[in-house]
Short mmCIF file of C-alpha atoms in Angstrom, two decimals:
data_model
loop_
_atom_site.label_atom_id
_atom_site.label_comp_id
_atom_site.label_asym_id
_atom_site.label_seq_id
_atom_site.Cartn_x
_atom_site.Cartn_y
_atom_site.Cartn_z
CA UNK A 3 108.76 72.69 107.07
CA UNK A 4 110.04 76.07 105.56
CA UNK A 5 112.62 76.20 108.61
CA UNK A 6 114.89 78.11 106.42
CA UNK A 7 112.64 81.27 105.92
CA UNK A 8 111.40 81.66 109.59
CA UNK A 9 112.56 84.84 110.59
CA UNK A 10 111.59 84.42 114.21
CA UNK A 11 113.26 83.26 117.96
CA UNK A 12 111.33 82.71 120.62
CA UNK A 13 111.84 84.74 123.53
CA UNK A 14 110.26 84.20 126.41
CA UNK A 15 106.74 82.18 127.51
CA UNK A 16 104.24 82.79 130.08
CA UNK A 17 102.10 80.64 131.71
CA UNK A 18 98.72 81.84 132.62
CA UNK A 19 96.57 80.39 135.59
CA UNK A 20 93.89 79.34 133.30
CA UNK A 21 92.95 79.50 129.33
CA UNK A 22 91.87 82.59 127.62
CA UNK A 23 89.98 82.61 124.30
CA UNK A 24 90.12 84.73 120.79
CA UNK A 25 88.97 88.11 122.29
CA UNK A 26 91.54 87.60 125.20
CA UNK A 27 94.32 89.87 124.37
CA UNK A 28 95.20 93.38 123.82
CA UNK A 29 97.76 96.38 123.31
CA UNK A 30 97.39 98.90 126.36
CA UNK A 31 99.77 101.81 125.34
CA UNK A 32 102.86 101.76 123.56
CA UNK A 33 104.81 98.51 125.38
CA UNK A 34 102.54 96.56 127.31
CA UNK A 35 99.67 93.94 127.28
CA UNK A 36 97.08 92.96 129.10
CA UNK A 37 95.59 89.51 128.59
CA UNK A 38 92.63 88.00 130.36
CA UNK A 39 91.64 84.33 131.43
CA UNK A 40 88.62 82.93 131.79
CA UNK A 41 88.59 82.65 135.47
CA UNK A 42 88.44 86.47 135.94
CA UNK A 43 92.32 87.36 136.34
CA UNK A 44 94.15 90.15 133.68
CA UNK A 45 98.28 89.76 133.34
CA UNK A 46 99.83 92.82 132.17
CA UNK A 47 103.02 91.66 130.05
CA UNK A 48 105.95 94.34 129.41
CA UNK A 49 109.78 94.51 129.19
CA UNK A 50 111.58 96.22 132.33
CA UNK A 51 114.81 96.58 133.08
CA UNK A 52 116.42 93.97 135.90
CA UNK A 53 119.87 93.78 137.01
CA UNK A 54 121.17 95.46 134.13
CA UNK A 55 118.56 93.43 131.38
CA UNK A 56 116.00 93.57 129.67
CA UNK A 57 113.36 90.66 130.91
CA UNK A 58 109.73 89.97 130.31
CA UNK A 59 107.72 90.31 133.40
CA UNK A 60 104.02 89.34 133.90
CA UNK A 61 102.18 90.69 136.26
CA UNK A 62 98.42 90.46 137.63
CA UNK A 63 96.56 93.76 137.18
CA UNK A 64 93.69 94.23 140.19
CA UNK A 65 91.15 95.52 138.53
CA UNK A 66 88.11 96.35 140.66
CA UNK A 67 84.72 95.03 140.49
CA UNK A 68 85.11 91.55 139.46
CA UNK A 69 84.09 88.27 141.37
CA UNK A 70 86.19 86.13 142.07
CA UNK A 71 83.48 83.55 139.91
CA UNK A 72 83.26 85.43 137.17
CA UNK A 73 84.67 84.31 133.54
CA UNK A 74 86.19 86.82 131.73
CA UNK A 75 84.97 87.20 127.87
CA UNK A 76 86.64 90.25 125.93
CA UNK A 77 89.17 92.66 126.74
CA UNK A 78 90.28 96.42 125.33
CA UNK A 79 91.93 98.80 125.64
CA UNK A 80 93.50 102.59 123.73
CA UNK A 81 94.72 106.05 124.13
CA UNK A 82 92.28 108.86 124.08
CA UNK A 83 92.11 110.76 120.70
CA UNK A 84 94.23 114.39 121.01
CA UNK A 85 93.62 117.19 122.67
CA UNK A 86 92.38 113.99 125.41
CA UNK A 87 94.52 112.33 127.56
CA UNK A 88 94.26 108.98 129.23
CA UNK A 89 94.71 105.27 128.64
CA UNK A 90 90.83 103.78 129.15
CA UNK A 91 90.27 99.92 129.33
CA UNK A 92 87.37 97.53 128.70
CA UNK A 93 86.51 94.49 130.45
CA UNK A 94 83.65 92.00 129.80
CA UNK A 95 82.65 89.13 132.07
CA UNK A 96 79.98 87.13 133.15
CA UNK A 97 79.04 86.56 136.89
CA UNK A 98 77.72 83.07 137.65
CA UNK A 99 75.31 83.88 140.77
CA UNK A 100 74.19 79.98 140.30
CA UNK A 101 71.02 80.59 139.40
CA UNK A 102 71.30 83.34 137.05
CA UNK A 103 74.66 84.52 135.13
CA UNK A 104 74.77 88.08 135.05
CA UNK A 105 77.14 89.73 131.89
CA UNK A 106 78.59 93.29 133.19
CA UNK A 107 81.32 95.84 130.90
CA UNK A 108 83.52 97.50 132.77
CA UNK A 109 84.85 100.53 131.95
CA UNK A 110 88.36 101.62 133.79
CA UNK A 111 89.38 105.30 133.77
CA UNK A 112 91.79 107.49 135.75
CA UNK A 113 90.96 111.31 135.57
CA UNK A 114 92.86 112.49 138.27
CA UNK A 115 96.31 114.47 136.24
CA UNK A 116 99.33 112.58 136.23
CA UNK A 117 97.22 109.10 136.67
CA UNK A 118 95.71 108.92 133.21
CA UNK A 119 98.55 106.39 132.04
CA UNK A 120 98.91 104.64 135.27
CA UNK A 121 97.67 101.29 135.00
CA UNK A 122 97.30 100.31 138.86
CA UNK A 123 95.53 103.58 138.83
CA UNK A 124 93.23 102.86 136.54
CA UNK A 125 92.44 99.71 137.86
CA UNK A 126 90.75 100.88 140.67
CA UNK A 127 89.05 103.72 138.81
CA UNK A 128 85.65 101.70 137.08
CA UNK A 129 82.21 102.28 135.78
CA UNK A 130 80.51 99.12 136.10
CA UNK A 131 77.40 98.53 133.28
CA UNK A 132 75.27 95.87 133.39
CA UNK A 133 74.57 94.21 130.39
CA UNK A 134 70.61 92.22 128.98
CA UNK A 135 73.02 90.51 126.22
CA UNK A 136 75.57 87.86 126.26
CA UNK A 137 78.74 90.50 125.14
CA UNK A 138 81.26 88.65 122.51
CA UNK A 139 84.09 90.86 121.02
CA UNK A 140 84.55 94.53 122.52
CA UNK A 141 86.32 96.81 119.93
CA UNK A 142 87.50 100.54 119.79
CA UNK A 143 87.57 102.83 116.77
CA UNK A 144 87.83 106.95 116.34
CA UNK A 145 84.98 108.41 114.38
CA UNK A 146 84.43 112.06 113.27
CA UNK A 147 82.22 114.02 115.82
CA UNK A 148 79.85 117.05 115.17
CA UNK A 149 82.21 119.47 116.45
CA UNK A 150 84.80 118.04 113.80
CA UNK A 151 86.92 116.89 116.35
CA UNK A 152 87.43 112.68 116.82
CA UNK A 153 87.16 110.49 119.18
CA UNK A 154 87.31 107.13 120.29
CA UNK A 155 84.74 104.72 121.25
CA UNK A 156 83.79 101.54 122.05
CA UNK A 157 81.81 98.73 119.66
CA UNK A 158 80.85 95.68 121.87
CA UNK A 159 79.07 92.75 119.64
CA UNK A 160 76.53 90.87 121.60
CA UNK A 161 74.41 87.41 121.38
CA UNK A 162 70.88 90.01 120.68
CA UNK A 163 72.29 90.34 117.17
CA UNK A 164 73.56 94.24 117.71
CA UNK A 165 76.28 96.19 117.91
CA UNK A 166 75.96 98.69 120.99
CA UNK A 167 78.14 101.69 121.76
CA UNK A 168 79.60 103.29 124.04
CA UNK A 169 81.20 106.88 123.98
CA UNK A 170 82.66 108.57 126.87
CA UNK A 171 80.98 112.02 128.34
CA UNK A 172 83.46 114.18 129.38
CA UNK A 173 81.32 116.39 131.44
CA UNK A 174 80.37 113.63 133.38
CA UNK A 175 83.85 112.01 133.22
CA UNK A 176 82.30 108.59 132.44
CA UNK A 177 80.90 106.71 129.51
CA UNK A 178 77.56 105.83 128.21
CA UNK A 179 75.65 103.81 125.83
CA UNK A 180 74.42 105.92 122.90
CA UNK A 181 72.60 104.84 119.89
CA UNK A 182 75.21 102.79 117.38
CA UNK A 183 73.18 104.12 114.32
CA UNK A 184 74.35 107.56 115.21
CA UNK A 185 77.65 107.08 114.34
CA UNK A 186 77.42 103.95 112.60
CA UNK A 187 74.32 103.82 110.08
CA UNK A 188 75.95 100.38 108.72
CA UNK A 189 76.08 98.41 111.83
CA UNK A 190 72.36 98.10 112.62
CA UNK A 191 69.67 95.80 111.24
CA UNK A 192 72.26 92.60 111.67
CA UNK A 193 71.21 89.44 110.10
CA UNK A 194 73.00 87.04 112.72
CA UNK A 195 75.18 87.37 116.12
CA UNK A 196 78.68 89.61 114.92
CA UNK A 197 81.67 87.69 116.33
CA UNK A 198 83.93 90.06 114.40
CA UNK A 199 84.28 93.53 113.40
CA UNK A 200 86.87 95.81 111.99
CA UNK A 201 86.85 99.67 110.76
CA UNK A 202 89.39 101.51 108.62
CA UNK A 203 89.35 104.94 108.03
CA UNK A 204 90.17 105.90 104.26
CA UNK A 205 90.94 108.92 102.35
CA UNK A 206 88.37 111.51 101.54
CA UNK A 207 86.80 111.40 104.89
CA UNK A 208 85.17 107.89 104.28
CA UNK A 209 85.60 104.71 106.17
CA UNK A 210 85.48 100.65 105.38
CA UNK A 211 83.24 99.05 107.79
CA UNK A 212 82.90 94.88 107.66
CA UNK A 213 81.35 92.79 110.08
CA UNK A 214 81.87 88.48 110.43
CA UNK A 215 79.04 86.62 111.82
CA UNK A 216 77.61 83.12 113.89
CA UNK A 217 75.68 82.42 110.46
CA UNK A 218 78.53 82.91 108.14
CA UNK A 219 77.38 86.36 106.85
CA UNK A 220 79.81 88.79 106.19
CA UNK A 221 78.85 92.56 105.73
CA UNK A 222 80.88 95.23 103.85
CA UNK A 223 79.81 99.14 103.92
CA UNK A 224 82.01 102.22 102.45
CA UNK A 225 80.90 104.71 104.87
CA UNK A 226 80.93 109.14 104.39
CA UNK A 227 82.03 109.73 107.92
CA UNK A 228 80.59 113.23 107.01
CA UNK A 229 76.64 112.73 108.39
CA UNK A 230 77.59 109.83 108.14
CA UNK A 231 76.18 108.25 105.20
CA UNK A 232 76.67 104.93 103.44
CA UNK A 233 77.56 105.28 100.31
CA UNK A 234 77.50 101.14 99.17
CA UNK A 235 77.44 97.97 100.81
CA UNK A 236 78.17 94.54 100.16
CA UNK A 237 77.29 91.25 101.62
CA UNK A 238 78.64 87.62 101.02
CA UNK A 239 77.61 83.90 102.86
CA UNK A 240 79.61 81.61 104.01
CA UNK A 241 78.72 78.07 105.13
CA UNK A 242 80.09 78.20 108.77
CA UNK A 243 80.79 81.09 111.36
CA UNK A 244 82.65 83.73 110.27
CA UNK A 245 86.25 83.74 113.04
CA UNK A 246 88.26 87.24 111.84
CA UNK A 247 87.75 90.11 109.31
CA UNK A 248 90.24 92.14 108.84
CA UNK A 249 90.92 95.44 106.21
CA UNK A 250 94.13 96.38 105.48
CA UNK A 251 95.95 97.98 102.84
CA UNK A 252 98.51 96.31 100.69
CA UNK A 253 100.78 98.16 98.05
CA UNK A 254 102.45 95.48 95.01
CA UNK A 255 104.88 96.43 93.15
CA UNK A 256 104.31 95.84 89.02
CA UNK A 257 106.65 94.43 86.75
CA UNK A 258 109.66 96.98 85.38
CA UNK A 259 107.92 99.48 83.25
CA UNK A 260 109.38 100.05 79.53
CA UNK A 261 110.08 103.48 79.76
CA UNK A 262 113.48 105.03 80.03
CA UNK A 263 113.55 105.28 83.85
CA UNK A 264 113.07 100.83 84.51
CA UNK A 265 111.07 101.76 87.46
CA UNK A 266 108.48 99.62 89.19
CA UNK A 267 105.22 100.84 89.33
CA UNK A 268 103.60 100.52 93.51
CA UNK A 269 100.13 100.03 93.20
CA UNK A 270 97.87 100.41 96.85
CA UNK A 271 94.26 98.88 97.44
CA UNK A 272 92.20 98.40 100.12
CA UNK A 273 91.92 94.65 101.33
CA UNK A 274 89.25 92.32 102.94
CA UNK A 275 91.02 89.22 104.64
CA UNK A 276 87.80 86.57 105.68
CA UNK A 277 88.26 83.69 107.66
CA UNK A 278 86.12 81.09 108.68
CA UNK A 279 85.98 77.59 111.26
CA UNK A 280 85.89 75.28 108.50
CA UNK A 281 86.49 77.19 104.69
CA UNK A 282 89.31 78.26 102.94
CA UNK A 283 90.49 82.07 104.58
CA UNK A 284 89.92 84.69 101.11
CA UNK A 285 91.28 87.74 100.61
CA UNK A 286 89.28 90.23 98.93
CA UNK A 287 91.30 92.64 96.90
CA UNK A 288 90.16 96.15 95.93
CA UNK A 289 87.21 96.35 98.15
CA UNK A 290 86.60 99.94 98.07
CA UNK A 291 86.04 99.39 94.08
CA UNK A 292 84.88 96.15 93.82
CA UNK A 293 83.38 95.00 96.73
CA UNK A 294 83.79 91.43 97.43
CA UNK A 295 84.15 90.25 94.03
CA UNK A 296 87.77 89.72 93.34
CA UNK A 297 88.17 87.08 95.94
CA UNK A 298 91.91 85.07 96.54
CA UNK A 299 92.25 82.05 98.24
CA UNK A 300 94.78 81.07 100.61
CA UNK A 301 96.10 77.73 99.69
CA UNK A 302 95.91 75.15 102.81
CA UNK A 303 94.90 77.32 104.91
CA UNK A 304 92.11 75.06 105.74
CA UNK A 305 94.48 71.75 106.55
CA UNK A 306 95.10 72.68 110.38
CA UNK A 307 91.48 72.91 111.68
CA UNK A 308 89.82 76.61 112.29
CA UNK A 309 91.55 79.76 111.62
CA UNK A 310 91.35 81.40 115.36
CA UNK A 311 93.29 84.60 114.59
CA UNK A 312 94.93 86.57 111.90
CA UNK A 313 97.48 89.59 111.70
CA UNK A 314 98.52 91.61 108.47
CA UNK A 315 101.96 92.49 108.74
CA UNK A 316 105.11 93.74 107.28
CA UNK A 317 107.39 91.03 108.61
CA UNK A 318 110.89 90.49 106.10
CA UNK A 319 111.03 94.39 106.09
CA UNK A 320 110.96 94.49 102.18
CA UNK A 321 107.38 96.92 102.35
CA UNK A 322 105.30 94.60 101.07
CA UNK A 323 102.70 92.99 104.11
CA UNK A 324 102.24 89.01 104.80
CA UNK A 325 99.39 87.02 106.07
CA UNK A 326 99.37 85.67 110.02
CA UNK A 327 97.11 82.85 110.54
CA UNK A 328 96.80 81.54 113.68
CA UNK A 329 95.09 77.62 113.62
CA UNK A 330 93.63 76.04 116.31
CA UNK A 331 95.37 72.94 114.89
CA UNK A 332 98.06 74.48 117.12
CA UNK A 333 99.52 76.27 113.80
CA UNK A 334 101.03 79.67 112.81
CA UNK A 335 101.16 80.15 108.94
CA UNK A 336 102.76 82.84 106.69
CA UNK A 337 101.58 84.26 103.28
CA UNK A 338 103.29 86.18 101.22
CA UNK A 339 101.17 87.92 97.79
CA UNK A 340 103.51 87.54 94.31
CA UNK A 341 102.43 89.04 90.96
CA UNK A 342 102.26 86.52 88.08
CA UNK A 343 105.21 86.41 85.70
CA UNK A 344 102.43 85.97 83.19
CA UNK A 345 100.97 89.11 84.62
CA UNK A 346 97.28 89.05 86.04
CA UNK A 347 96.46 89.60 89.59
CA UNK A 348 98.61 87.27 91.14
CA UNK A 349 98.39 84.89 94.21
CA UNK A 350 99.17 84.39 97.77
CA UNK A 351 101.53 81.77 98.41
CA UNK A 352 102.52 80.06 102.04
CA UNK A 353 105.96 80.74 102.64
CA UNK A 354 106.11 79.29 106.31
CA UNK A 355 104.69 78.01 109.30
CA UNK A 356 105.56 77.28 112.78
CA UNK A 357 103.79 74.77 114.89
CA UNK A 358 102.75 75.24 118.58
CA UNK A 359 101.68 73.31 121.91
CA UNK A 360 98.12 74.43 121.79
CA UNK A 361 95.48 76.46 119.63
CA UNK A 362 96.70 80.35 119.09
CA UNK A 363 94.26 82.89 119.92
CA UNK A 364 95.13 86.17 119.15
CA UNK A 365 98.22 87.56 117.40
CA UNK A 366 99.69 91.04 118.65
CA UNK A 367 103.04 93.26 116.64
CA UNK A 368 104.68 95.63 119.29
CA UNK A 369 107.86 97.00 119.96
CA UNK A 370 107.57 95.61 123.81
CA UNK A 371 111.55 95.71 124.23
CA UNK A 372 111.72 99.86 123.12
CA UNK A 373 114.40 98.77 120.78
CA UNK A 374 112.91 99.93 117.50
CA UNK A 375 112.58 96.52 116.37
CA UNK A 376 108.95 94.84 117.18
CA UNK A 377 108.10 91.12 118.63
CA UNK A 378 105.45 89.49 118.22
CA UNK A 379 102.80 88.18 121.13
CA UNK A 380 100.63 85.01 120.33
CA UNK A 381 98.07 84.09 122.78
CA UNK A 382 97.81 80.59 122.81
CA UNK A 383 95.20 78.35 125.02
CA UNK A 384 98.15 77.95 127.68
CA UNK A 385 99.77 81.30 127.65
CA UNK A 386 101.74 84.04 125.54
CA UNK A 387 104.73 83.85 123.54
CA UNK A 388 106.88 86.62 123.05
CA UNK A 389 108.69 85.83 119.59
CA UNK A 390 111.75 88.29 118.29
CA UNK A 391 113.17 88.71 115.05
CA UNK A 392 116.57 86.93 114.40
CA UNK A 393 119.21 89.80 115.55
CA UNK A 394 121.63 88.20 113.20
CA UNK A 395 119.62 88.67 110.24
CA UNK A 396 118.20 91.74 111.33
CA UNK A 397 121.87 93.16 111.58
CA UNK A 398 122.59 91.92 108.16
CA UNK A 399 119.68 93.48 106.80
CA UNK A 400 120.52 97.25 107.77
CA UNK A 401 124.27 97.13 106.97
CA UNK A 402 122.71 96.07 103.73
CA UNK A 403 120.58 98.91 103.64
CA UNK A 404 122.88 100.81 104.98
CA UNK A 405 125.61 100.10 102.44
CA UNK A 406 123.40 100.36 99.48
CA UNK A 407 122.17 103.81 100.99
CA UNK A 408 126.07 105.05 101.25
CA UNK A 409 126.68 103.71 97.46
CA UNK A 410 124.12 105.93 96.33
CA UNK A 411 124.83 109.27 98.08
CA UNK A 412 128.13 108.34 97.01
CA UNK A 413 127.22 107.77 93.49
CA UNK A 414 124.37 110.85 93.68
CA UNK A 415 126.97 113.73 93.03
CA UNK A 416 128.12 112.84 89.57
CA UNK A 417 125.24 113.39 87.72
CA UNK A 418 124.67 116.98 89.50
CA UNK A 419 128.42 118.21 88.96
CA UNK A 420 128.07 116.97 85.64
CA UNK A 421 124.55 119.29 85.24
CA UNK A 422 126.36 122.02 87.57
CA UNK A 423 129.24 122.06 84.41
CA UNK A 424 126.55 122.48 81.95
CA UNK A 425 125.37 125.60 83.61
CA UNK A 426 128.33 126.92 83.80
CA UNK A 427 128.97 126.83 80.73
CA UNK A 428 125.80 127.81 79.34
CA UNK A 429 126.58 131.31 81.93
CA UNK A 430 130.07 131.13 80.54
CA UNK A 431 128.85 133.62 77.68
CA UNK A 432 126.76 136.12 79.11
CA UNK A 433 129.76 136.40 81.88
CA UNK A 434 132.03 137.21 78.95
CA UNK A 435 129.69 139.89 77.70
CA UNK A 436 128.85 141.69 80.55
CA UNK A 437 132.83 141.69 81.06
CA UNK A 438 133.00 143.29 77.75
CA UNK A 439 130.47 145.94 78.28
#
């Protein structure tokens, strides 16, 4: 079903020891993953060069301080915000001691200079925390610090119906729990477990802040990062738990204008997509205006069993963003938005879908090849697959671009030797005069 407007190829596949689950798989720098299974091992995925190829090669990370019995639950990972350096990662994982399961975070580090970005490095630097909460998704975001500097944190959801966080202390070159409310006024007094959470910084120094949870509630805030402050927030119930939030913004183009110029007009909002384990996925346009009342359903996306995942990306390279849903009906499905002939607001529509072996988990866009072109992971409950965008169409597509580019530099000079005659001309006169005199 809608073969013909799959842009992918798959790559390459992975098989993982054991299964992983929805908060099993993250970025660490610019071309690499890490993705963790449940019985306590991490793979790091990248592209390397091999007898003169490029080829996918996964490899178990040692990371320190986890039992061989423990079950992995969420892993994270980022860059330090400038002036820092460093790539810092997150584990969380529960150790069953048979009579008592113990959760822990650790928290991996290098300091030593010329280490910060090595990962088997890291891996043996940790601050083990233990945890009086079951943790669920662990989460990193850069927020606005007194000295006006930023910096990045972590947000780690837990089963006590809070949000706790954790910000590094550089004199002390490790991190620490610090009150969330601090930093993030919105994200205390939570009416159910969060299994979800997403931030977006927006202009004006503000930010979006939305939250999914076990009881179906999902919270929206516009946040001043100056104080910070919230400025409004929204709330909406849904009838089962809430399984991704995720802001984004989108930019539509509006039908030709009537003026002289025939231009389109681009139009940008800010986005809410909700989905849950048994309703309809929504996206909630305009949020920073209206909140989560202009809600826009998703047609079928409710026909393969619970949404697990979801991405919003620029996939067909024609600026506009699609939908990624990832099913665990074992489904990957594609929406694209289209204005209305008949003008309004206009819909999403699904343009294609690709079935899988098992359930998808987690969806990931990176360059991991370091060819300028990006792949994308899917986690699935039996491993990762690497898919890359068709090079034949791809190739197509920028001598397109590229020809249509040449046609118009080509094309460009007419109308400014035309307007370069004019003004000659027009100095034609005075030239004369000053000849004269």
């Amino acid at each position: 079903m809608f073969r013909e407007s799959y842009p992918f190829v798959e790559d390459s596949f992975s098989r993982f020891p054991s299964q992983s689950n929805i908060y099993g798989l993250c970025q660490a720098g610019e071309q690499e993953l890490l993705a963790a299974t449940l019985k306590g091992k991490v793979v790091c995925f990248r592209y390397q060069e091999l007898q003169h190829k490029i080829r996918p090669v996964a490899k178990e990370v040692q990371f320190t301080y986890i039992p061989v019995d423990a079950e992995i639950v969420s892993i994270d990972a980022f860059n330090k915000s400038p002036p820092n350096r460093g790539l810092v990662v997150g584990i969380t994982f529960i150790k069953d001691s048979g009579d008592k399961a113990t959760p822990f975070l650790n928290i991996y580090c290098d300091y030593e200079p010329g280490s910060e970005f090595n990962l088997d490095s890291i891996a043996q630097s940790c601050l083990n925390l233990e945890l009086q909460f079951t943790p669920f998704q662990l989460y990193h975001t850069e927020v606005q610090c007194d000295d006006r500097g930023s910096e990045t944190v972590f947000l780690l959801s837990g089963h006590d119906q809070r949000i706790h966080l954790y910000k590094e202390n550089a004199s002390l070159h490790q991190f620490e729990e610090q009150p969330v409310e601090k930093l993030f006024p919105e994200l205390q007094q939570l009416p159910s477990n969060v299994l979800w959470l997403d931030v977006l910084s927006v202009a004006g120094g503000r930010r979006l802040s939305v939250f999914g949870c076990q009881n179906g509630c999902v919270g929206l805030a516009l946040v001043n990062q100056t104080g910070p402050e919230v400025l409004q927030s929204w709330r909406v119930q849904y009838d089962s738990p809430i399984s991704t939030v995720l802001l984004f913004p989108m930019s539509c183009q509006t039908e030709h204008s009537q003026t002289s110029t025939d231009k389109s007009v681009e139009l940008e909002s800010y986005n809410l997509l909700v989905t849950s384990t048994i309703e309809t996925a929504v996206v909630y346009r305009g949020v920073q205006e209206h909140g989560m009342s202009h809600p826009m359903y998703l047609p079928e996306s409710d026909q393969w069993d619970a949404v697990l995942c979801a991405l919003v990306i620029d996939l067909d390279f024609d600026g506009q963003k699609e939908v990624l849903l990832g099913t665990y009906g074992q489904e990957l499905l594609c929406y694209k938005f289209q204005l209305l002939v008949t003008g309004g607001d206009g819909q999403f529509h699904l343009q294609w879908r690709r079935s899988f072996n098992s359930p998808l988990l987690s969806i990931i866009y990176l360059d991991l090849t370091g060819d300028g072109v990006r792949e994308l992971a899917i986690l699935t409950l039996k491993g990762l697959h690497i898919l890359q965008h068709s090079l034949t169409s791809t190739a197509d597509l920028v001598l397109h671009r590229l020809s249509h580019r040449a046609s118009t530099l080509t094309a460009a000079p007419e109308p400014h030797s035309a307007k370069a005659q004019e003004v000659e001309e027009e100095d034609a006169p005075a030239e004369k005069e000053k000849c004269a005199a």
